[in-house]
Coordinates of C-alpha atoms (C1' of nucleotides) and ligand atoms in Angstrom, one line a residue:
Chain M
X1 CA -56.8 36.7 -3.4
X2 CA -53.8 35.8 -1.4
X3 CA -50.9 33.2 -1.2
X4 CA -50.3 31.7 2.0
X5 CA -47.0 30.0 2.7
X6 CA -47.4 29.2 6.3
X7 CA -45.8 26.5 8.9
X8 CA -45.6 23.1 7.5
X9 CA -48.2 20.7 9.3
X10 CA -46.9 18.1 10.7
X11 CA -48.2 15.1 8.6
X12 CA -45.9 12.4 9.7
X13 CA -47.8 13.0 13.4
X14 CA -51.1 12.9 11.5
X15 CA -50.2 9.5 9.6
X16 CA -49.1 7.9 13.1
X17 CA -52.1 8.9 14.6
X18 CA -54.2 7.3 12.1
X19 CA -52.5 4.2 12.6
X20 CA -50.7 4.2 9.2
X21 CA -46.8 3.3 9.2
X22 CA -44.5 6.1 8.1
X23 CA -42.2 4.7 5.6
X24 CA -39.1 5.9 3.7
X25 CA -41.2 6.4 0.4
X26 CA -43.9 8.0 2.3
X27 CA -41.5 10.4 4.3
X28 CA -39.7 11.3 0.9
X29 CA -43.2 11.8 -0.9
X30 CA -44.4 14.1 1.8
X31 CA -41.0 16.2 1.8
X32 CA -41.4 16.8 -2.0
X33 CA -45.2 17.7 -1.7
X34 CA -44.6 20.1 1.5
X35 CA -41.4 21.8 -0.1
X36 CA -43.0 22.7 -3.4
X37 CA -45.0 25.5 -4.9
X38 CA -46.3 23.8 -7.8
X39 CA -48.9 21.2 -8.7
X40 CA -47.0 18.1 -9.8
X41 CA -48.6 14.9 -11.2
X42 CA -47.5 11.5 -10.1
X43 CA -44.9 10.9 -12.7
X44 CA -43.4 14.4 -11.9
X45 CA -43.4 13.3 -8.1
X46 CA -41.9 9.8 -8.7
X47 CA -39.0 11.5 -10.6
X48 CA -38.5 13.9 -7.9
X49 CA -38.7 11.1 -5.4
X50 CA -36.0 8.5 -7.2
X51 CA -33.7 11.3 -6.9
X52 CA -33.5 10.9 -3.4
X53 CA -34.1 7.2 -3.2
X54 CA -34.2 5.4 -6.5
X55 CA -35.7 2.1 -5.4
X56 CA -39.0 4.0 -4.9
X57 CA -41.7 2.6 -7.3
X58 CA -44.4 4.6 -9.2
X59 CA -47.0 2.3 -7.6
X60 CA -46.2 3.6 -4.3
X61 CA -46.2 7.0 -5.4
X62 CA -49.8 6.4 -6.8
X63 CA -50.9 4.4 -3.5
X64 CA -49.3 7.3 -1.4
X65 CA -51.4 9.8 -3.2
X66 CA -54.7 7.8 -2.8
X67 CA -53.8 7.4 1.0
X68 CA -52.8 11.2 1.5
X69 CA -56.0 12.2 -0.6
X70 CA -58.3 10.0 1.6
X71 CA -56.9 11.5 4.8
X72 CA -57.5 15.0 3.5
X73 CA -53.6 16.1 3.5
X74 CA -53.5 16.7 -0.4
X75 CA -55.9 17.9 -3.0
X76 CA -56.2 16.2 -6.4
X77 CA -56.9 18.2 -9.7
X78 CA -57.3 17.5 -13.3
X79 CA -56.7 20.7 -15.2
X80 CA -57.4 20.5 -19.0
X81 CA -58.7 16.7 -18.4
X82 CA -55.0 15.7 -17.9
X83 CA -53.5 13.4 -15.6
X84 CA -54.2 14.0 -11.9
X85 CA -52.0 16.4 -10.5
X86 CA -51.6 17.4 -6.5
X87 CA -50.8 19.8 -3.9
X88 CA -50.9 19.9 -0.1
X89 CA -54.3 20.6 1.3
X90 CA -52.9 22.6 4.2
X91 CA -53.4 26.4 3.8
X92 CA -56.7 28.3 3.0
X93 CA -58.6 27.1 0.2
X94 CA -58.0 28.7 -3.3
X95 CA -59.1 28.2 -7.0
X96 CA -57.1 28.0 -9.9
X97 CA -56.5 30.0 -13.1
X98 CA -54.6 27.9 -15.7
X99 CA -52.6 30.0 -18.5
X100 CA -53.6 28.2 -21.8
X101 CA -50.6 29.0 -23.8
X102 CA -48.0 28.4 -21.2
X103 CA -50.0 26.1 -18.9
X104 CA -48.8 28.1 -15.6
X105 CA -51.0 27.7 -12.8
X106 CA -52.1 30.7 -10.9
X107 CA -54.0 30.7 -7.3
X108 CA -56.6 32.7 -6.3
X109 CA -59.3 33.2 -3.7
X110 CA -62.3 35.0 -3.7
X111 CA -64.6 35.1 -0.6
X112 CA -67.5 36.5 -3.3
X113 CA -67.3 33.6 -5.0
X114 CA -67.4 31.0 -2.7
X115 CA -70.2 32.7 -1.1
X116 CA -72.2 33.0 -4.3
X117 CA -71.4 29.4 -4.9
X118 CA -73.3 28.6 -1.3
X119 CA -76.2 30.7 -2.3
X120 CA -76.5 29.2 -5.7
X121 CA -76.3 25.6 -4.1
X122 CA -78.7 26.7 -1.4
X123 CA -81.1 27.5 -3.9
X124 CA -81.2 24.5 -5.6
X125 CA -81.6 22.7 -2.2
X126 CA -78.3 21.6 -1.9
X127 CA -75.1 21.7 0.7
X128 CA -72.1 22.0 -1.2
X129 CA -69.5 19.2 -0.4
X130 CA -66.6 20.6 -2.5
X131 CA -66.4 22.2 -5.7
X132 CA -64.0 22.8 -8.5
X133 CA -63.5 26.1 -10.0
X134 CA -61.0 26.4 -12.8
X135 CA -60.5 29.4 -15.1
X136 CA -58.7 28.9 -18.7
X137 CA -57.4 32.3 -19.7
X138 CA -54.8 34.2 -21.8
X139 CA -52.7 37.1 -20.6
X140 CA -54.9 40.3 -21.6
X141 CA -53.2 43.0 -24.0
X142 CA -55.5 45.3 -22.6
X143 CA -53.9 48.1 -19.8
X144 CA -54.9 46.5 -16.4
Chain V
X1 CA -80.9 29.7 -13.7
X2 CA -83.2 28.3 -16.5
X3 CA -83.2 25.7 -19.0
X4 CA -83.4 26.5 -22.7
X5 CA -84.9 23.9 -25.1
X6 CA -84.7 25.8 -28.3
X7 CA -84.8 25.2 -31.9
X8 CA -82.0 22.8 -32.6
X9 CA -79.1 24.4 -34.5
X10 CA -78.4 22.6 -38.1
X11 CA -75.2 21.0 -37.2
X12 CA -75.2 19.1 -40.4
X13 CA -75.0 22.4 -42.4
X14 CA -72.2 23.7 -40.2
X15 CA -70.5 20.3 -40.8
X16 CA -70.8 20.7 -44.6
X17 CA -69.8 24.4 -44.5
X18 CA -66.6 23.0 -42.5
X19 CA -66.1 20.9 -45.2
X20 CA -66.5 17.7 -43.2
X21 CA -68.6 14.7 -44.8
X22 CA -71.8 13.9 -43.3
X23 CA -72.2 10.2 -43.0
X24 CA -74.7 8.1 -41.3
X25 CA -72.4 7.5 -38.1
X26 CA -72.4 11.2 -37.5
X27 CA -76.1 11.5 -38.2
X28 CA -76.7 9.4 -35.9
X29 CA -74.5 10.3 -33.0
X30 CA -75.7 14.2 -33.9
X31 CA -79.4 12.8 -33.4
X32 CA -78.6 11.5 -30.1
X33 CA -76.8 14.4 -28.7
X34 CA -79.3 16.9 -30.0
X35 CA -82.2 15.0 -28.5
X36 CA -81.1 14.4 -25.1
X37 CA -81.4 16.1 -21.8
X38 CA -78.3 14.3 -20.0
X39 CA -74.6 14.2 -20.2
X40 CA -73.7 10.8 -21.8
X41 CA -70.1 9.4 -22.0
X42 CA -68.9 7.8 -24.9
X43 CA -69.9 4.3 -24.1
X44 CA -73.6 5.4 -23.5
X45 CA -73.9 7.3 -26.8
X46 CA -72.4 4.0 -28.4
X47 CA -75.0 2.0 -27.1
X48 CA -77.8 4.3 -28.3
X49 CA -76.4 4.6 -31.5
X50 CA -75.8 0.7 -32.1
X51 CA -79.5 0.8 -31.3
X52 CA -80.2 2.6 -34.4
X53 CA -77.4 1.2 -36.4
X54 CA -75.6 -1.9 -34.9
X55 CA -72.3 -1.2 -37.3
X56 CA -71.4 1.7 -35.8
X57 CA -68.0 1.3 -33.8
X58 CA -66.9 2.6 -30.5
X59 CA -63.9 4.4 -32.3
X60 CA -66.3 6.3 -34.6
X61 CA -67.8 7.6 -31.5
X62 CA -64.7 9.0 -29.7
X63 CA -63.5 10.3 -33.3
X64 CA -66.9 11.8 -33.7
X65 CA -66.7 13.5 -30.2
X66 CA -63.5 14.8 -31.0
X67 CA -64.4 16.4 -34.2
X68 CA -67.6 17.9 -32.7
X69 CA -65.8 19.2 -29.7
X70 CA -63.2 21.0 -32.0
X71 CA -66.0 22.4 -34.1
X72 CA -67.2 23.7 -31.0
X73 CA -70.4 21.9 -31.2
X74 CA -70.4 20.1 -28.0
X75 CA -69.0 20.6 -24.5
X76 CA -67.0 17.9 -22.6
X77 CA -67.0 17.5 -19.0
X78 CA -65.2 15.1 -16.7
X79 CA -67.3 15.3 -13.8
X80 CA -65.5 13.6 -10.5
X81 CA -62.4 12.8 -12.5
X82 CA -64.5 10.2 -14.2
X83 CA -64.7 9.6 -18.2
X84 CA -65.5 12.3 -20.5
X85 CA -69.1 13.1 -20.7
X86 CA -70.6 15.3 -23.3
X87 CA -73.4 17.5 -23.9
X88 CA -74.4 19.9 -27.4
X89 CA -72.8 23.2 -26.9
X90 CA -75.9 24.9 -28.3
X91 CA -78.1 26.8 -25.8
X92 CA -76.9 29.4 -23.2
X93 CA -74.0 28.5 -21.1
X94 CA -74.4 27.1 -17.6
X95 CA -72.5 25.4 -14.8
X96 CA -73.2 22.1 -13.0
X97 CA -74.0 20.9 -9.5
X98 CA -73.6 17.1 -9.1
X99 CA -75.3 15.4 -6.6
X100 CA -72.5 13.4 -4.8
X101 CA -75.5 10.5 -3.6
X102 CA -76.8 9.7 -6.9
X103 CA -74.6 11.4 -9.5
X104 CA -77.6 13.5 -10.8
X105 CA -76.4 16.6 -12.8
X106 CA -78.3 19.7 -12.4
X107 CA -77.9 22.8 -14.6
X108 CA -77.7 26.2 -13.4
X109 CA -76.6 30.0 -14.3
X110 CA -75.5 32.8 -12.7
X111 CA -74.6 35.8 -14.3
X112 CA -73.2 37.2 -10.9
X113 CA -70.5 34.2 -10.8
X114 CA -69.7 34.8 -14.7
X115 CA -69.2 38.6 -13.9
X116 CA -66.9 37.5 -10.6
X117 CA -65.0 35.3 -12.7
X118 CA -64.4 37.9 -15.1
X119 CA -63.3 40.4 -12.6
X120 CA -60.9 38.0 -11.1
X121 CA -59.3 37.0 -14.2
X122 CA -58.8 40.9 -15.0
X123 CA -57.4 41.4 -11.7
X124 CA -54.7 38.8 -12.4
X125 CA -54.2 40.4 -16.1
X126 CA -55.9 37.4 -17.9
X127 CA -59.0 37.3 -20.2
X128 CA -61.0 34.2 -19.7
X129 CA -61.1 31.6 -22.7
X130 CA -63.4 29.2 -20.9
X131 CA -63.8 27.9 -17.5
X132 CA -65.1 24.9 -15.3
X133 CA -67.3 25.3 -12.4
X134 CA -68.4 22.1 -10.7
X135 CA -70.5 22.1 -7.4
X136 CA -70.5 19.0 -5.4
X137 CA -73.1 18.5 -3.1
X138 CA -75.7 16.7 -1.1
X139 CA -79.5 17.6 -1.0
X140 CA -80.0 19.7 2.3
X141 CA -81.9 18.7 5.4
X142 CA -82.6 22.4 6.3
X143 CA -85.7 23.9 5.3
X144 CA -85.0 26.1 2.2
Chain D
dA1 C1' -31.1 -6.2 20.6
dA2 C1' -33.8 -10.4 18.7
dT3 C1' -39.0 -11.8 17.5
dG4 C1' -43.4 -11.6 15.1
dC5 C1' -47.0 -10.3 12.2
dA6 C1' -49.3 -7.1 10.0
dA7 C1' -48.7 -3.5 6.9
dA8 C1' -46.3 -1.4 2.9
dT9 C1' -43.4 -2.2 -1.0
dG10 C1' -41.6 -3.2 -6.0
dC11 C1' -42.7 -5.7 -9.8
dG12 C1' -45.0 -6.8 -13.4
dA13 C1' -49.2 -7.9 -15.4
dA14 C1' -54.2 -6.2 -15.5
dT15 C1' -57.2 -2.3 -16.4
dG16 C1' -60.2 1.2 -18.6
dA17 C1' -60.2 5.0 -21.5
dT18 C1' -59.1 6.9 -25.6
dT19 C1' -56.3 6.8 -29.6
dT20 C1' -54.1 4.8 -33.9
dG21 C1' -52.9 2.1 -38.2
dC22 C1' -54.7 0.5 -41.8
dA23 C1' -57.3 -1.9 -45.3
dA24 C1' -62.0 -1.6 -47.2
dA25 C1' -66.4 1.2 -47.5
dA26 C1' -68.7 5.2 -48.6
dA27 C1' -69.4 10.5 -49.7
dG28 C1' -69.4 13.6 -52.8
dA29 C1' -67.1 16.1 -56.8
dA30 C1' -67.1 15.6 -61.8
Chain Q
dT1 C1' -70.9 6.2 -63.0
dT2 C1' -65.9 7.1 -61.8
dC3 C1' -62.4 9.3 -59.2
dT4 C1' -60.4 11.1 -55.3
dT5 C1' -60.5 11.7 -50.4
dT6 C1' -62.7 10.9 -46.1
dT7 C1' -64.4 8.2 -42.9
dT8 C1' -65.0 3.7 -41.0
dG9 C1' -64.5 -0.7 -38.3
dC10 C1' -61.5 -3.7 -36.2
dA11 C1' -57.5 -4.7 -33.7
dA12 C1' -53.4 -3.5 -31.9
dA13 C1' -51.4 0.4 -29.1
dT14 C1' -50.8 4.0 -25.5
dC15 C1' -51.4 6.4 -21.3
dA16 C1' -52.9 6.7 -16.7
dT17 C1' -53.6 4.1 -13.0
dT18 C1' -54.6 0.0 -10.4
dC19 C1' -53.9 -4.7 -8.7
dG20 C1' -51.6 -9.6 -7.2
dC21 C1' -48.4 -11.3 -4.9
dA22 C1' -44.2 -12.6 -3.2
dT23 C1' -40.6 -10.0 -0.5
dT24 C1' -39.3 -6.4 2.9
dT25 C1' -40.1 -3.3 6.1
dG26 C1' -42.2 -1.1 10.3
dC27 C1' -42.9 -1.4 14.9
dA28 C1' -44.9 -3.3 18.8
dT29 C1' -43.5 -7.0 21.8
dT30 C1' -40.3 -9.6 24.2
Ligands
MN1 MN1 -53.2 25.2 -5.8
MN2 MN1 -75.1 20.7 -18.9
ZN3 ZN1 -63.1 27.8 -4.4
ZN4 ZN1 -69.8 29.5 -15.9

DNA sequence: AATGCAAATGCGAATGATTTGCAAAAAGAA
DNA sequence: TTCTTTTTGCAAATCATTCGCATTTGCATT
C-alpha cells in the first residue's frame, strides 16, 4: 500500500526503438501523462494539450493513447463504466479505490490480494494475464 | 467457489411493490434474465426477446435494464470495456474470470478476497459500497 | 541543407452503444 | 368501461471513439 513517484522512464527512447516517430503531439501528450498524478480521460488530455499547442486534434489524442497502450506505456481504466481514463504504466502495479461521493481515485497495493488472485485463477486452471480490481466506497464515519 | 441456482425470486412482486407497472416486455425480459446462466448484452437480450414477441424494441430493453439495475435486480458488467452485459442480482455474490482466448466467463467466489478488500478499504478510511474484480486469464499449460 | 517517402496529423464524417422526445398504446385504479 | 399515468416503439439525438483521406511532417538519405 504505497505510492511510488520514481524517476521518469524515457518513453521517447522507447518509441524510437520501436520504430515509432516522435512527433510534436506525441511529445506533448507524453509530457502530460508523465507529469500528472491523476487519471485523465481523452478529453481532459486534449484540453491540457491544446493549452500547449492549439493545433493538436482530439483524434490524435485517441490515436496516441491507443499507441501507448499497445506499447505498454500506459494503462486504460473505465471507472464506473465511464469513458476511458489513462495513467502511465511506469511504477509498481496498484489498484484503485473510487470515492463514490467525490469521484476521488485512491491508489493502493496489496501483495496479499495479488497472491490470492493468482491462487484462485490457478485453482480454476488459468494463468492471469491481467486483472481489474476497483473498490467503490464512501468515507467511513467509524473511528479507524 | 460455488454456483447457486436457487429458487427464482419474484421480481414481478418486487416491481409492483415499487409502484412499477408489470408490462409484457418487462415480463419477457425478466424471464430471459432469470432463466439464463450467461451474461448477455442488451442486443442479445433484445434478440431473445423478439423471438417471443417481435414487437419489443431495443429501447425498451435498455430502459428495462436501467430500471432493473436501479432496483438492484440485476448487475451490470463491462468486461474488456465492451458493451454492458447483465445478469440477475439474485444469488450469492461472485466475481469473474474471463478467458482471454475464448471469451468464456467463469464465476468464482472467495471469502478471503472479499475480506481483504474490506480490510484495505478500512485501512484507507472507507466503507465499500460495491466493487469490481475481473481476472483476465488464459488456460494454463502446467499441471494443476 | 535539399530531397523523398512513409508515417502521422487534422479535419470531418462514420460508427457503435446508449439515451431521449414524442405521439400512440397499454396498465391498473376507480 | 373510463380515466389517468406509465410505458412503449420509433426515429432522431448524444457520446465516446474510430476512420478516410488529403496534407503535413519526421527523418533517413543524398
Ligand atoms: Mn492509478
Ligand atoms: Mn456472473
Ligand atoms: Zn492488482
Ligand atoms: Zn467480489
